[in-house]
Amino acid sequence: QVNEEISVKHLPSTEPDPHVVRVGWSLDSCSTQLGEEPFSYGYGGTGKKSTNSKFENYGETFAENDVIACLVDFECGEEVEMSFMKNGKWLGVAYRVRKELLGGRALFPHVLVKNCAIEFNFGQREDTYFSVPPGFTFIQHLPVAERVRGTLGPKSKAECEILMMVGLPAAGKTTWAVKHAAANPSKKYNILGTNAIMDKMRVMGLRRQRNYAGRWDVLIQQATQCLNRLIQIAARKKRNYILDQVG
């Protein structure tokens, strides 16, 4: 049985509903969008749990200065149980997944944040924020032999790959990029482009295009600003990229 604690702090922002925190567990092969694809299990500050973009009421809302404990119980027979605690209060079982569906693949801690700072306790703190339920162990306290390492990125910039898509609009560049990334999971390609950014700008799993009617130019402008910033960050990181942007 595994445990981790996460403490939440909001950062300044001028947009409506600016703060998002979603915590939980995902397979190493999942994207960064916690709770929006199979084998990705999240619990958000809105009091919703989600997996495969299906959002349901769960537990309570949480916000700044709250502490959420993420629990996984592997000793439930043929199932794995995932549950959460808020400030020491158990919120009940959120997910039950049959072990045969996981196929021996490991679940990794996963956090999705927007305009928030978070502090983790994997067991490195001398004192826990709140008491840990009997039978659960912090990840850091597990023997190394019982841990599973996630996919390693390139060791140096010389080993990094950058693929740049070239072609006319609607020629299938994005489709190719997504398929290529999926076919090479060990590369952990980061796709950089306004389409990829807008796909991540979701509200409750729904693309923002649906609620930006008449304000498409605003959405494009925001996505373009994000892309420019991501390209600056990418230049300093040792990762593999696919640049999927026209003009």
PDB file of C-alpha atoms in Angstrom:
ATOM      1  CA  GLN A   1       0.000   0.000   0.000  1.00  0.00           C
ATOM      2  CA  VAL A   2       1.478   3.302  -1.151  1.00  0.00           C
ATOM      3  CA  ASN A   3       0.975   6.871   0.031  1.00  0.00           C
ATOM      4  CA  GLU A   4       2.042  10.419  -0.870  1.00  0.00           C
ATOM      5  CA  GLU A   5       0.989  13.843   0.422  1.00  0.00           C
ATOM      6  CA  ILE A   6       0.530  17.054  -1.568  1.00  0.00           C
ATOM      7  CA  SER A   7       0.102  20.556  -0.113  1.00  0.00           C
ATOM      8  CA  VAL A   8      -1.543  23.235  -2.297  1.00  0.00           C
ATOM      9  CA  LYS A   9      -0.760  26.969  -2.610  1.00  0.00           C
ATOM     10  CA  HIS A  10      -2.397  29.344  -5.123  1.00  0.00           C
ATOM     11  CA  LEU A  11      -0.361  31.703  -7.313  1.00  0.00           C
ATOM     12  CA  PRO A  12      -1.600  35.138  -8.503  1.00  0.00           C
ATOM     13  CA  SER A  13      -3.668  35.172 -11.700  1.00  0.00           C
ATOM     14  CA  THR A  14      -6.064  37.583 -13.396  1.00  0.00           C
ATOM     15  CA  GLU A  15      -8.256  35.126 -15.312  1.00  0.00           C
ATOM     16  CA  PRO A  16     -11.578  33.726 -14.077  1.00  0.00           C
ATOM     17  CA  ASP A  17     -11.391  30.348 -12.277  1.00  0.00           C
ATOM     18  CA  PRO A  18      -7.601  30.404 -12.514  1.00  0.00           C
ATOM     19  CA  HIS A  19      -6.547  27.673 -10.087  1.00  0.00           C
ATOM     20  CA  VAL A  20      -6.601  23.992 -10.968  1.00  0.00           C
ATOM     21  CA  VAL A  21      -5.083  21.106  -9.033  1.00  0.00           C
ATOM     22  CA  ARG A  22      -5.713  17.482  -9.940  1.00  0.00           C
ATOM     23  CA  VAL A  23      -3.827  14.674  -8.193  1.00  0.00           C
ATOM     24  CA  GLY A  24      -3.709  10.941  -8.657  1.00  0.00           C
ATOM     25  CA  TRP A  25      -2.008   8.126 -10.521  1.00  0.00           C
ATOM     26  CA  SER A  26      -1.198   7.220 -14.138  1.00  0.00           C
ATOM     27  CA  LEU A  27       0.745   4.708 -16.170  1.00  0.00           C
ATOM     28  CA  ASP A  28       4.117   5.844 -17.467  1.00  0.00           C
ATOM     29  CA  SER A  29       2.683   5.784 -20.991  1.00  0.00           C
ATOM     30  CA  CYS A  30      -0.076   8.317 -20.212  1.00  0.00           C
ATOM     31  CA  SER A  31       0.045  11.968 -21.248  1.00  0.00           C
ATOM     32  CA  THR A  32       0.302  14.913 -18.870  1.00  0.00           C
ATOM     33  CA  GLN A  33      -3.499  15.368 -18.908  1.00  0.00           C
ATOM     34  CA  LEU A  34      -4.286  13.543 -15.684  1.00  0.00           C
ATOM     35  CA  GLY A  35      -7.657  11.825 -15.672  1.00  0.00           C
ATOM     36  CA  GLU A  36      -8.377  12.418 -19.342  1.00  0.00           C
ATOM     37  CA  GLU A  37      -7.425   9.042 -20.805  1.00  0.00           C
ATOM     38  CA  PRO A  38      -7.565   5.354 -19.828  1.00  0.00           C
ATOM     39  CA  PHE A  39      -5.358   4.240 -16.922  1.00  0.00           C
ATOM     40  CA  SER A  40      -5.066   7.815 -15.658  1.00  0.00           C
ATOM     41  CA  TYR A  41      -6.939   8.436 -12.400  1.00  0.00           C
ATOM     42  CA  GLY A  42      -7.360  11.903 -10.921  1.00  0.00           C
ATOM     43  CA  TYR A  43      -9.114  13.786  -8.135  1.00  0.00           C
ATOM     44  CA  GLY A  44      -9.535  17.549  -8.538  1.00  0.00           C
ATOM     45  CA  GLY A  45     -10.132  20.543  -6.322  1.00  0.00           C
ATOM     46  CA  THR A  46     -13.628  20.923  -7.774  1.00  0.00           C
ATOM     47  CA  GLY A  47     -14.692  17.798  -5.913  1.00  0.00           C
ATOM     48  CA  LYS A  48     -14.613  15.634  -9.032  1.00  0.00           C
ATOM     49  CA  LYS A  49     -12.792  12.437  -9.891  1.00  0.00           C
ATOM     50  CA  SER A  50     -11.984  11.607 -13.495  1.00  0.00           C
ATOM     51  CA  THR A  51     -10.582   8.881 -15.695  1.00  0.00           C
ATOM     52  CA  ASN A  52     -10.786   8.711 -19.489  1.00  0.00           C
ATOM     53  CA  SER A  53     -12.377  12.222 -19.388  1.00  0.00           C
ATOM     54  CA  LYS A  54     -15.368  10.960 -17.393  1.00  0.00           C
ATOM     55  CA  PHE A  55     -15.906  13.326 -14.476  1.00  0.00           C
ATOM     56  CA  GLU A  56     -17.951  12.287 -11.436  1.00  0.00           C
ATOM     57  CA  ASN A  57     -18.616  13.770  -8.005  1.00  0.00           C
ATOM     58  CA  TYR A  58     -16.200  12.517  -5.364  1.00  0.00           C
ATOM     59  CA  GLY A  59     -15.151  13.572  -1.905  1.00  0.00           C
ATOM     60  CA  GLU A  60     -14.977  17.308  -1.242  1.00  0.00           C
ATOM     61  CA  THR A  61     -13.597  20.405  -2.902  1.00  0.00           C
ATOM     62  CA  PHE A  62     -10.086  21.422  -1.868  1.00  0.00           C
ATOM     63  CA  ALA A  63      -8.068  24.601  -2.252  1.00  0.00           C
ATOM     64  CA  GLU A  64      -5.159  26.570  -0.845  1.00  0.00           C
ATOM     65  CA  ASN A  65      -3.488  25.169   2.292  1.00  0.00           C
ATOM     66  CA  ASP A  66      -5.307  21.854   2.011  1.00  0.00           C
ATOM     67  CA  VAL A  67      -3.288  18.639   2.092  1.00  0.00           C
ATOM     68  CA  ILE A  68      -4.326  15.709  -0.076  1.00  0.00           C
ATOM     69  CA  ALA A  69      -3.022  12.199   0.520  1.00  0.00           C
ATOM     70  CA  CYS A  70      -3.087   9.812  -2.450  1.00  0.00           C
ATOM     71  CA  LEU A  71      -3.446   6.167  -1.454  1.00  0.00           C
ATOM     72  CA  VAL A  72      -3.090   2.998  -3.538  1.00  0.00           C
ATOM     73  CA  ASP A  73      -3.897  -0.410  -2.071  1.00  0.00           C
ATOM     74  CA  PHE A  74      -2.493  -3.381  -4.003  1.00  0.00           C
ATOM     75  CA  GLU A  75      -3.623  -5.926  -1.400  1.00  0.00           C
ATOM     76  CA  CYS A  76      -7.320  -6.102  -2.350  1.00  0.00           C
ATOM     77  CA  GLY A  77      -7.315  -9.460  -4.057  1.00  0.00           C
ATOM     78  CA  GLU A  78      -7.775  -9.129  -7.807  1.00  0.00           C
ATOM     79  CA  GLU A  79      -8.243  -5.361  -7.683  1.00  0.00           C
ATOM     80  CA  VAL A  80      -6.197  -2.239  -7.009  1.00  0.00           C
ATOM     81  CA  GLU A  81      -8.009   0.393  -4.934  1.00  0.00           C
ATOM     82  CA  MET A  82      -7.229   4.112  -5.159  1.00  0.00           C
ATOM     83  CA  SER A  83      -8.504   6.543  -2.544  1.00  0.00           C
ATOM     84  CA  PHE A  84      -7.727  10.016  -1.221  1.00  0.00           C
ATOM     85  CA  MET A  85      -7.628  11.889   2.072  1.00  0.00           C
ATOM     86  CA  LYS A  86      -8.192  15.603   2.665  1.00  0.00           C
ATOM     87  CA  ASN A  87      -6.482  17.039   5.733  1.00  0.00           C
ATOM     88  CA  GLY A  88      -6.436  13.615   7.366  1.00  0.00           C
ATOM     89  CA  LYS A  89     -10.048  12.711   6.499  1.00  0.00           C
ATOM     90  CA  TRP A  90     -10.526   9.623   4.320  1.00  0.00           C
ATOM     91  CA  LEU A  91     -12.831  10.348   1.372  1.00  0.00           C
ATOM     92  CA  GLY A  92     -13.575   6.759   0.390  1.00  0.00           C
ATOM     93  CA  VAL A  93     -12.519   4.564  -2.511  1.00  0.00           C
ATOM     94  CA  ALA A  94     -12.361   6.528  -5.759  1.00  0.00           C
ATOM     95  CA  TYR A  95     -11.334   3.754  -8.169  1.00  0.00           C
ATOM     96  CA  ARG A  96     -11.168  -0.012  -8.290  1.00  0.00           C
ATOM     97  CA  VAL A  97      -9.151  -1.444 -11.195  1.00  0.00           C
ATOM     98  CA  ARG A  98      -8.672  -5.107 -11.927  1.00  0.00           C
ATOM     99  CA  LYS A  99      -5.000  -6.065 -11.798  1.00  0.00           C
ATOM    100  CA  GLU A 100      -5.311  -8.022 -15.042  1.00  0.00           C
ATOM    101  CA  LEU A 101      -6.204  -4.772 -16.846  1.00  0.00           C
ATOM    102  CA  LEU A 102      -3.036  -3.123 -15.570  1.00  0.00           C
ATOM    103  CA  GLY A 103      -1.066  -6.119 -16.807  1.00  0.00           C
ATOM    104  CA  GLY A 104       1.703  -5.666 -14.267  1.00  0.00           C
ATOM    105  CA  ARG A 105       2.319  -2.064 -15.308  1.00  0.00           C
ATOM    106  CA  ALA A 106       3.210   0.355 -12.516  1.00  0.00           C
ATOM    107  CA  LEU A 107       1.139   3.344 -11.434  1.00  0.00           C
ATOM    108  CA  PHE A 108       3.096   6.573 -11.007  1.00  0.00           C
ATOM    109  CA  PRO A 109       2.176   9.658  -8.939  1.00  0.00           C
ATOM    110  CA  HIS A 110       0.716  12.317 -11.226  1.00  0.00           C
ATOM    111  CA  VAL A 111      -0.249  15.944 -10.569  1.00  0.00           C
ATOM    112  CA  LEU A 112      -1.854  18.435 -12.967  1.00  0.00           C
ATOM    113  CA  VAL A 113      -1.684  22.085 -11.882  1.00  0.00           C
ATOM    114  CA  LYS A 114      -2.593  25.523 -13.200  1.00  0.00           C
ATOM    115  CA  ASN A 115      -1.443  28.679 -11.406  1.00  0.00           C
ATOM    116  CA  CYS A 116      -0.668  26.769  -8.228  1.00  0.00           C
ATOM    117  CA  ALA A 117       2.433  25.850  -6.282  1.00  0.00           C
ATOM    118  CA  ILE A 118       2.501  22.432  -4.659  1.00  0.00           C
ATOM    119  CA  GLU A 119       4.704  20.719  -2.113  1.00  0.00           C
ATOM    120  CA  PHE A 120       5.148  16.958  -2.130  1.00  0.00           C
ATOM    121  CA  ASN A 121       5.856  14.583   0.693  1.00  0.00           C
ATOM    122  CA  PHE A 122       6.953  11.208  -0.637  1.00  0.00           C
ATOM    123  CA  GLY A 123       8.334  10.344   2.795  1.00  0.00           C
ATOM    124  CA  GLN A 124      11.308  12.691   2.890  1.00  0.00           C
ATOM    125  CA  ARG A 125       9.792  14.893   5.627  1.00  0.00           C
ATOM    126  CA  GLU A 126      10.557  14.018   9.242  1.00  0.00           C
ATOM    127  CA  ASP A 127       6.902  14.621  10.120  1.00  0.00           C
ATOM    128  CA  THR A 128       3.866  13.929   7.955  1.00  0.00           C
ATOM    129  CA  TYR A 129       1.258  16.639   7.438  1.00  0.00           C
ATOM    130  CA  PHE A 130      -1.352  14.238   8.789  1.00  0.00           C
ATOM    131  CA  SER A 131      -1.233  10.713  10.172  1.00  0.00           C
ATOM    132  CA  VAL A 132      -0.935   7.913   7.626  1.00  0.00           C
ATOM    133  CA  PRO A 133      -3.543   5.113   7.712  1.00  0.00           C
ATOM    134  CA  PRO A 134      -2.243   1.789   9.086  1.00  0.00           C
ATOM    135  CA  GLY A 135      -0.718  -0.463   6.442  1.00  0.00           C
ATOM    136  CA  PHE A 136       0.286   2.325   4.040  1.00  0.00           C
ATOM    137  CA  THR A 137       3.900   3.223   3.271  1.00  0.00           C
ATOM    138  CA  PHE A 138       5.317   6.344   1.674  1.00  0.00           C
ATOM    139  CA  ILE A 139       6.857   5.711  -1.732  1.00  0.00           C
ATOM    140  CA  GLN A 140      10.290   6.859  -0.582  1.00  0.00           C
ATOM    141  CA  HIS A 141      10.259   4.232   2.168  1.00  0.00           C
ATOM    142  CA  LEU A 142       9.770   1.332  -0.251  1.00  0.00           C
ATOM    143  CA  PRO A 143      12.893  -0.770  -0.930  1.00  0.00           C
ATOM    144  CA  VAL A 144      14.563   0.172  -4.213  1.00  0.00           C
ATOM    145  CA  ALA A 145      14.043  -3.370  -5.490  1.00  0.00           C
ATOM    146  CA  GLU A 146      10.267  -2.879  -5.235  1.00  0.00           C
ATOM    147  CA  ARG A 147      10.226   0.382  -7.207  1.00  0.00           C
ATOM    148  CA  VAL A 148       9.757   0.737 -10.964  1.00  0.00           C
ATOM    149  CA  ARG A 149      11.697   3.438 -12.819  1.00  0.00           C
ATOM    150  CA  GLY A 150       9.832   5.591 -15.280  1.00  0.00           C
ATOM    151  CA  THR A 151      11.057   6.164 -18.838  1.00  0.00           C
ATOM    152  CA  LEU A 152      14.413   7.942 -18.865  1.00  0.00           C
ATOM    153  CA  GLY A 153      14.872  10.964 -21.097  1.00  0.00           C
ATOM    154  CA  PRO A 154      17.947  11.739 -23.213  1.00  0.00           C
ATOM    155  CA  LYS A 155      21.133  11.948 -21.150  1.00  0.00           C
ATOM    156  CA  SER A 156      22.513  14.896 -23.120  1.00  0.00           C
ATOM    157  CA  LYS A 157      21.339  17.483 -25.626  1.00  0.00           C
ATOM    158  CA  ALA A 158      23.345  15.647 -28.282  1.00  0.00           C
ATOM    159  CA  GLU A 159      21.000  12.669 -27.891  1.00  0.00           C
ATOM    160  CA  CYS A 160      17.820  14.765 -28.177  1.00  0.00           C
ATOM    161  CA  GLU A 161      15.662  14.566 -31.300  1.00  0.00           C
ATOM    162  CA  ILE A 162      13.804  17.489 -32.852  1.00  0.00           C
ATOM    163  CA  LEU A 163      11.433  16.735 -35.715  1.00  0.00           C
ATOM    164  CA  MET A 164       9.959  19.688 -37.618  1.00  0.00           C
ATOM    165  CA  MET A 165       6.776  19.143 -39.596  1.00  0.00           C
ATOM    166  CA  VAL A 166       6.661  20.780 -43.033  1.00  0.00           C
ATOM    167  CA  GLY A 167       3.631  20.944 -45.296  1.00  0.00           C
ATOM    168  CA  LEU A 168       0.514  22.816 -46.279  1.00  0.00           C
ATOM    169  CA  PRO A 169      -2.333  23.359 -43.785  1.00  0.00           C
ATOM    170  CA  ALA A 170      -4.598  20.308 -43.423  1.00  0.00           C
ATOM    171  CA  ALA A 171      -1.986  18.095 -45.072  1.00  0.00           C
ATOM    172  CA  GLY A 172      -1.969  15.673 -42.130  1.00  0.00           C
ATOM    173  CA  LYS A 173       1.077  16.915 -40.211  1.00  0.00           C
ATOM    174  CA  THR A 174      -0.579  16.842 -36.798  1.00  0.00           C
ATOM    175  CA  THR A 175      -2.058  13.401 -37.446  1.00  0.00           C
ATOM    176  CA  TRP A 176       1.370  12.069 -38.392  1.00  0.00           C
ATOM    177  CA  ALA A 177       3.013  13.697 -35.355  1.00  0.00           C
ATOM    178  CA  VAL A 178       0.489  12.183 -32.931  1.00  0.00           C
ATOM    179  CA  LYS A 179       0.800   8.723 -34.507  1.00  0.00           C
ATOM    180  CA  HIS A 180       4.600   8.895 -34.526  1.00  0.00           C
ATOM    181  CA  ALA A 181       4.696   9.873 -30.858  1.00  0.00           C
ATOM    182  CA  ALA A 182       2.292   7.053 -29.963  1.00  0.00           C
ATOM    183  CA  ALA A 183       4.337   4.530 -31.960  1.00  0.00           C
ATOM    184  CA  ASN A 184       7.532   5.497 -30.113  1.00  0.00           C
ATOM    185  CA  PRO A 185       6.535   5.748 -26.429  1.00  0.00           C
ATOM    186  CA  SER A 186      10.112   5.390 -25.204  1.00  0.00           C
ATOM    187  CA  LYS A 187      10.983   8.687 -26.920  1.00  0.00           C
ATOM    188  CA  LYS A 188       8.399  10.617 -24.855  1.00  0.00           C
ATOM    189  CA  TYR A 189       8.018  13.160 -27.647  1.00  0.00           C
ATOM    190  CA  ASN A 190       6.684  16.568 -26.637  1.00  0.00           C
ATOM    191  CA  ILE A 191       4.573  17.939 -29.507  1.00  0.00           C
ATOM    192  CA  LEU A 192       4.891  21.716 -29.729  1.00  0.00           C
ATOM    193  CA  GLY A 193       2.175  23.535 -31.663  1.00  0.00           C
ATOM    194  CA  THR A 194      -0.958  25.593 -31.120  1.00  0.00           C
ATOM    195  CA  ASN A 195      -3.139  22.567 -31.889  1.00  0.00           C
ATOM    196  CA  ALA A 196      -1.434  20.548 -29.151  1.00  0.00           C
ATOM    197  CA  ILE A 197      -1.741  23.437 -26.694  1.00  0.00           C
ATOM    198  CA  MET A 198      -5.436  23.987 -27.394  1.00  0.00           C
ATOM    199  CA  ASP A 199      -6.034  20.274 -26.920  1.00  0.00           C
ATOM    200  CA  LYS A 200      -4.681  20.654 -23.385  1.00  0.00           C
ATOM    201  CA  MET A 201      -6.682  23.830 -22.667  1.00  0.00           C
ATOM    202  CA  ARG A 202      -9.667  21.810 -21.518  1.00  0.00           C
ATOM    203  CA  VAL A 203     -12.364  22.503 -18.967  1.00  0.00           C
ATOM    204  CA  MET A 204     -13.729  19.355 -17.325  1.00  0.00           C
ATOM    205  CA  GLY A 205     -12.299  17.333 -20.211  1.00  0.00           C
ATOM    206  CA  LEU A 206     -13.995  19.446 -22.922  1.00  0.00           C
ATOM    207  CA  ARG A 207     -12.011  21.375 -25.504  1.00  0.00           C
ATOM    208  CA  ARG A 208     -12.241  25.145 -25.091  1.00  0.00           C
ATOM    209  CA  GLN A 209     -13.294  25.584 -28.734  1.00  0.00           C
ATOM    210  CA  ARG A 210     -16.796  24.682 -27.553  1.00  0.00           C
ATOM    211  CA  ASN A 211     -17.069  27.581 -25.136  1.00  0.00           C
ATOM    212  CA  TYR A 212     -15.031  30.168 -27.023  1.00  0.00           C
ATOM    213  CA  ALA A 213     -17.670  30.829 -29.718  1.00  0.00           C
ATOM    214  CA  GLY A 214     -17.078  34.275 -31.193  1.00  0.00           C
ATOM    215  CA  ARG A 215     -13.744  34.594 -29.393  1.00  0.00           C
ATOM    216  CA  TRP A 216     -11.599  32.322 -31.549  1.00  0.00           C
ATOM    217  CA  ASP A 217      -9.005  35.074 -31.964  1.00  0.00           C
ATOM    218  CA  VAL A 218      -8.617  35.231 -28.167  1.00  0.00           C
ATOM    219  CA  LEU A 219      -8.015  31.486 -27.959  1.00  0.00           C
ATOM    220  CA  ILE A 220      -5.471  31.540 -30.802  1.00  0.00           C
ATOM    221  CA  GLN A 221      -3.634  34.466 -29.219  1.00  0.00           C
ATOM    222  CA  GLN A 222      -3.386  32.708 -25.874  1.00  0.00           C
ATOM    223  CA  ALA A 223      -2.227  29.469 -27.498  1.00  0.00           C
ATOM    224  CA  THR A 224       0.406  31.309 -29.529  1.00  0.00           C
ATOM    225  CA  GLN A 225       1.760  33.053 -26.433  1.00  0.00           C
ATOM    226  CA  CYS A 226       1.973  29.686 -24.669  1.00  0.00           C
ATOM    227  CA  LEU A 227       3.767  28.136 -27.646  1.00  0.00           C
ATOM    228  CA  ASN A 228       6.367  30.900 -27.767  1.00  0.00           C
ATOM    229  CA  ARG A 229       7.073  30.399 -24.071  1.00  0.00           C
ATOM    230  CA  LEU A 230       7.229  26.605 -24.425  1.00  0.00           C
ATOM    231  CA  ILE A 231       9.778  26.912 -27.241  1.00  0.00           C
ATOM    232  CA  GLN A 232      11.961  29.057 -24.971  1.00  0.00           C
ATOM    233  CA  ILE A 233      11.715  26.454 -22.225  1.00  0.00           C
ATOM    234  CA  ALA A 234      12.302  23.567 -24.655  1.00  0.00           C
ATOM    235  CA  ALA A 235      15.654  25.032 -25.687  1.00  0.00           C
ATOM    236  CA  ARG A 236      16.907  24.475 -22.142  1.00  0.00           C
ATOM    237  CA  LYS A 237      15.536  20.970 -21.591  1.00  0.00           C
ATOM    238  CA  LYS A 238      16.904  17.549 -22.527  1.00  0.00           C
ATOM    239  CA  ARG A 239      13.816  16.119 -24.229  1.00  0.00           C
ATOM    240  CA  ASN A 240      12.622  14.943 -27.631  1.00  0.00           C
ATOM    241  CA  TYR A 241      10.357  17.317 -29.538  1.00  0.00           C
ATOM    242  CA  ILE A 242       8.135  17.434 -32.576  1.00  0.00           C
ATOM    243  CA  LEU A 243       7.575  20.987 -33.811  1.00  0.00           C
ATOM    244  CA  ASP A 244       4.130  21.002 -35.411  1.00  0.00           C
ATOM    245  CA  GLN A 245       3.453  24.610 -36.327  1.00  0.00           C
ATOM    246  CA  VAL A 246       2.690  26.322 -39.632  1.00  0.00           C
ATOM    247  CA  GLY A 247       4.350  29.611 -40.374  1.00  0.00           C
TER     248      GLY A 247
END
